Amino acid sequence: MAGQVQRQTGVALWRQIADRIRQAISAGAYDETGMVPPETVLALQFGVNRHTVRSAIAALAQEGIVRAVQGRGTLIERKERLNFPITKRTRFTSGIGEQAREMRALLLSHSEEKADADVARGLKIRPGEPVVRMETVRKADGRPVSCATAWFPAARFGGMPDVYKRTESITKAFAELGLSDYVRSTTEITAVHADEADTAALELAPGAILLITKAVNTDLEGVPVQYAISRFAADRVQFTIEN
Amino acid sequence: MAGQVQRQTGVALWRQIADRIRQAISAGAYDETGMVPPETVLALQFGVNRHTVRSAIAALAQEGIVRAVQGRGTLIERKERLNFPITKRTRFTSGIGEQAREMRALLLSHSEEKADADVARGLKIRPGEPVVRMETVRKADGRPVSCATAWFPAARFGGMPDVYKRTESITKAFAELGLSDYVRSTTEITAVHADEADTAALELAPGAILLITKAVNTDLEGVPVQYAISRFAADRVQFTIEN
DNA sequence: TATAGTTGTCTATATCAATAGACATTTAAA
DNA sequence: TTTAAATGTCTATTGATATAGACAACTATA
């Protein structure tokens, strides 16, 4: 864990240190002992006061990642990072596969609206044409992984919200609505700081990072069937692109 | 630009606001006027004091993104975000294409070392086998875009650093060393906060976000020829995966 | 049962971050 | 040439962040 922390950046030292420790845990740096190094050691390592390290550890404990035990040390409670393969056949649920015991997809809200310029471009329709919009959250083992906004052409998939709420799967919902197969056409990936709404929806540590994907799925004729903007908790996932 | 700003998160309000304004500029939110809204308007929008907005704008001015002019307003100076297609034929230089006038690739340092477990797995060699390691920075129009650590099997590409320094291109260097073509095998993408070294190398605003790719390139027989970890300034790039 | 090593708590102090208000300075337009 | 609208500068105050040191409390082990 090389590299010191930075001062006067607008990001508090305890948060930088919390981020670094979370990263190190997820990378398996402390697997031998199953414990985070002692506070005094970390303080020396990062070049800060022990109290600052304690603030960082308190934040990680709040997230449920570590548990400090007086007299013993700070135990690692959880260290998962889910992997999402992004391919022509990208599917959320089966993509996670055996990485979690239970996957759930919740429909937060839905509405019918007119496509704005962005959505129209994605779905290759004219701006103003009717689309169905769904806000969803997906969880792995009860832990929120991503929230997404998805748009479908209303003419073809008007029933999507009802079916999705029941099946909790885009793939199954498409199947019931007469689309037996679909493929991922494009995926754009960016990263930003989470805003308040996403922090709440994803149960994130405030100030966390989001990985954002904008994706288009098409039927086998290449006609767009879904445009989606998904926001992933960056410290819980990684993407893999296999070519 | 919905969503309020969060307090007591370890991320200063002025930094959150700076990030949000930078994002909005890059998304073209202020293209009509070419200016950021007045400080008083932003303060109301974000629910903070005008002085806090001023700190955010000062940070953006420091980055060269905006320029405040007394009596007129705050002018947008720059709003680019480079797009990197990630495909079987991902190449850095040609991928940027016409998005920048000038691309440069600088070799910071290089060394010959023994492959650790991570590198060995990527290159499908045994840990301990000799590899050439290169640290590079890539710039578009003089602006740093990414820094990367790349490893090559020493037996086959021992001369890589010299050739790369001269050609400033992995593709050209491979060609000179007898490899006329190669393909991208896998790409992993994650996001973290930048550490001090990367902040310096990429001339980043402190506390900025990095997009990290771990990629393996192979020759046409599928034998790995390069394993690379690249760190991109998240507010200057986006990735596109076309399937 | 000591003892070393660890986390927990307390007090105190200095600096950064944010708010609040007042007023100066500059620009562009009426 | 006013005037409105915008940024620039100053003072003052409050709360969050970080450092410093001392000591208490707990755990595992020699």
Tab-separated table of C-alpha atoms (C1' of nucleotides) in Angstrom, chain B residues 7 12-14 47-52 70-72, chain C residues 16-28:
chain	number	residue	atom	x	y	z
B	7	ARG	CA	-22.601	17.083	4.601
B	12	ALA	CA	-15.824	18.940	1.467
B	13	LEU	CA	-18.866	20.669	0.006
B	14	TRP	CA	-16.750	22.820	-2.294
B	47	GLY	CA	-28.287	24.953	-0.819
B	48	VAL	CA	-24.945	26.381	0.319
B	49	ASN	CA	-23.386	29.750	0.939
B	50	ARG	CA	-22.074	31.737	-1.974
B	51	HIS	CA	-18.519	31.552	-0.572
B	52	THR	CA	-18.669	27.769	-0.779
B	70	GLN	CA	-15.459	40.188	-12.661
B	71	GLY	CA	-18.661	41.862	-13.781
B	72	ARG	CA	-19.382	39.347	-16.533
C	16	DC	C1'	-9.655	23.761	7.507
C	17	DA	C1'	-14.431	24.211	5.891
C	18	DA	C1'	-18.717	26.670	5.843
C	19	DT	C1'	-21.822	30.380	6.960
C	20	DA	C1'	-23.067	35.303	7.296
C	21	DG	C1'	-23.035	40.003	6.037
C	22	DA	C1'	-21.200	44.209	4.078
C	23	DC	C1'	-19.255	46.564	0.513
C	24	DA	C1'	-15.948	47.312	-3.522
C	25	DT	C1'	-15.085	46.613	-8.414
C	26	DT	C1'	-16.050	45.485	-13.036
C	27	DT	C1'	-19.059	44.697	-17.067
C	28	DA	C1'	-22.845	45.235	-20.097
